[in-house]
JSON list of C-alpha atoms in Angstrom, two decimals:
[
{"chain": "N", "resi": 108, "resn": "UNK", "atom": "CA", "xyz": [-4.43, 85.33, 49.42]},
{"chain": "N", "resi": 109, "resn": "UNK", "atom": "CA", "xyz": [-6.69, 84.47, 47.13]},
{"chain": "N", "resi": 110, "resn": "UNK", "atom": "CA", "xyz": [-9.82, 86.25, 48.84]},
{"chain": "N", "resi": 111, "resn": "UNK", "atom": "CA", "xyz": [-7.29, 89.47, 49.32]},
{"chain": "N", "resi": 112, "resn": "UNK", "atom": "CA", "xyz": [-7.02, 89.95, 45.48]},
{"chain": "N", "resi": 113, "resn": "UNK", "atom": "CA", "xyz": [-9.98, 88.43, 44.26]},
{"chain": "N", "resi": 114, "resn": "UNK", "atom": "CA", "xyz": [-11.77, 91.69, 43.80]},
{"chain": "N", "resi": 115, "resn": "UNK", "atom": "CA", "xyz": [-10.01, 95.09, 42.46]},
{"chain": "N", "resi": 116, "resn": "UNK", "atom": "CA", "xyz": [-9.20, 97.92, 45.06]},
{"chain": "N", "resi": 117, "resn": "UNK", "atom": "CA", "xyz": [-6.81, 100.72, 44.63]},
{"chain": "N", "resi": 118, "resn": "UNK", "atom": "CA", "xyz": [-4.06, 100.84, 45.94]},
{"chain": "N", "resi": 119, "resn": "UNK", "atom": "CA", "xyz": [-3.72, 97.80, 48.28]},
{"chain": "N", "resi": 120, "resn": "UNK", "atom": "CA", "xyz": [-0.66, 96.47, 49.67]},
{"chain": "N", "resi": 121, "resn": "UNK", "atom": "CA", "xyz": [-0.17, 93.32, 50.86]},
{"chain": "N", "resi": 122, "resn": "UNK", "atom": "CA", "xyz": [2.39, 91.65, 52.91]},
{"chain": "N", "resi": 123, "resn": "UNK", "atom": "CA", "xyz": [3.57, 88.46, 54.56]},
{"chain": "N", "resi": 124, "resn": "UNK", "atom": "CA", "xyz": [6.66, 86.75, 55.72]},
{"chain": "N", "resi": 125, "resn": "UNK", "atom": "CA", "xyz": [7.90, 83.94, 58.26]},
{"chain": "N", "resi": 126, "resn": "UNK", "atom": "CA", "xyz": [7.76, 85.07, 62.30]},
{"chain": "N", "resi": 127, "resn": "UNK", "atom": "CA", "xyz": [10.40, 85.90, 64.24]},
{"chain": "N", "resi": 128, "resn": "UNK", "atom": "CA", "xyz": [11.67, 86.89, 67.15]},
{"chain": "N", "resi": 129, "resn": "UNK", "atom": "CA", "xyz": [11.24, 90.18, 68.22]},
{"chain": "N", "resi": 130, "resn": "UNK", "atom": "CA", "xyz": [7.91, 92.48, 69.29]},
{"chain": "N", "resi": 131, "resn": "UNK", "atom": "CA", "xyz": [6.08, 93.09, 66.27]},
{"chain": "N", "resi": 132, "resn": "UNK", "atom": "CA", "xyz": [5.21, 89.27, 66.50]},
{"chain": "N", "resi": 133, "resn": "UNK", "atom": "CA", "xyz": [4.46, 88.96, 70.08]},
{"chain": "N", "resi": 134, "resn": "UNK", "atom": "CA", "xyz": [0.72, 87.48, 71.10]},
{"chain": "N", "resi": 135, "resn": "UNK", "atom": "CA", "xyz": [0.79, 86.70, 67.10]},
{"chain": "N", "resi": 136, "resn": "UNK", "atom": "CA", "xyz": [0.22, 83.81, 65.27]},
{"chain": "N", "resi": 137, "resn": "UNK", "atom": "CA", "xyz": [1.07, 83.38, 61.86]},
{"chain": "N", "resi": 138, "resn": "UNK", "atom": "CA", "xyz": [-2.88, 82.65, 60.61]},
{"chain": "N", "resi": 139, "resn": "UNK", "atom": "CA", "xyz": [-3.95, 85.88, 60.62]},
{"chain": "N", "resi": 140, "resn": "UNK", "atom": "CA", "xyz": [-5.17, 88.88, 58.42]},
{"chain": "N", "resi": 141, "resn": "UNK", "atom": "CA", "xyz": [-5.29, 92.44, 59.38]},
{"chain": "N", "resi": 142, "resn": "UNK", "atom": "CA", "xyz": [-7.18, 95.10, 57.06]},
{"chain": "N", "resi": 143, "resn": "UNK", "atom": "CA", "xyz": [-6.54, 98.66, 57.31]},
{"chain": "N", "resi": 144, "resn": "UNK", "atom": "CA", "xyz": [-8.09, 101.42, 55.82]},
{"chain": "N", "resi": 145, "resn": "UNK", "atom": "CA", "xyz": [-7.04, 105.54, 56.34]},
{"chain": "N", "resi": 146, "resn": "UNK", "atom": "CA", "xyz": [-4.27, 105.04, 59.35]},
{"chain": "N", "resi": 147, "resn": "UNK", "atom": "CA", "xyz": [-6.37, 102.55, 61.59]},
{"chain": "N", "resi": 148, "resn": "UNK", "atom": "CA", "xyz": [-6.34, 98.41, 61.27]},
{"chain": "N", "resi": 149, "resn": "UNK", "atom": "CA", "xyz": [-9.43, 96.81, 62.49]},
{"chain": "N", "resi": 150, "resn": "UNK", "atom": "CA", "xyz": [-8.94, 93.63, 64.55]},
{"chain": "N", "resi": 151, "resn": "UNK", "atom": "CA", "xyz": [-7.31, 90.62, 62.98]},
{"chain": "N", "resi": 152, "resn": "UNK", "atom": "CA", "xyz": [-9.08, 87.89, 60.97]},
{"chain": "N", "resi": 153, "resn": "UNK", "atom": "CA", "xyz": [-8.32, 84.24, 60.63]},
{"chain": "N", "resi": 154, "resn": "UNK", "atom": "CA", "xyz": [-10.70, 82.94, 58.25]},
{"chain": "N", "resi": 155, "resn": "UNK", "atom": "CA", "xyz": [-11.32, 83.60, 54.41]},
{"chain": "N", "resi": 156, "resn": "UNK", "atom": "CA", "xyz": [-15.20, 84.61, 55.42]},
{"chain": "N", "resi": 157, "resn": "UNK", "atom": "CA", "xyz": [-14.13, 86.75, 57.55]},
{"chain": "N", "resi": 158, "resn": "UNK", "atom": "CA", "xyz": [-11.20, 88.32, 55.70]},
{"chain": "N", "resi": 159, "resn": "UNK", "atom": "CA", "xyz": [-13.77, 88.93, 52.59]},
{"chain": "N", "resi": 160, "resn": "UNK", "atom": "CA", "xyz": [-15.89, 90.54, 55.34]},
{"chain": "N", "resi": 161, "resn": "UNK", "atom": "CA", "xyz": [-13.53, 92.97, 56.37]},
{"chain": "N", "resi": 162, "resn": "UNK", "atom": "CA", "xyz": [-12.70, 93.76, 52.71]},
{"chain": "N", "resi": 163, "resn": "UNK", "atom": "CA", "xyz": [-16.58, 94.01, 52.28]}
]
């Protein structure tokens, strides 16, 4: 979280929550990051280095 709001950006939104059952969490785990930017999410992250890299 901490890499996610360490540097300012308008306009981001964040969210998280516990997994469930049910196809949005399908093939998921719950140690991962996606970043999206106009309409399109790159693939997932699951490191802080690689999260900052996305957020570049």
């Amino acid at each position: 979280m901490a890499a996610a709001v360490g540097t300012w950006r308008p306009n981001p939104v964040l969210a998280w929550g516990e997994p469930f059952g049910g196809p949005l969490w399908e093939g998921r785990d719950g140690n991962q990051a996606w970043v999206c930017r106009d309409f399109t999410c790159q693939a997932p992250v699951n490191t802080v280095d690689g999260l900052r890299a996305e957020l570049g």
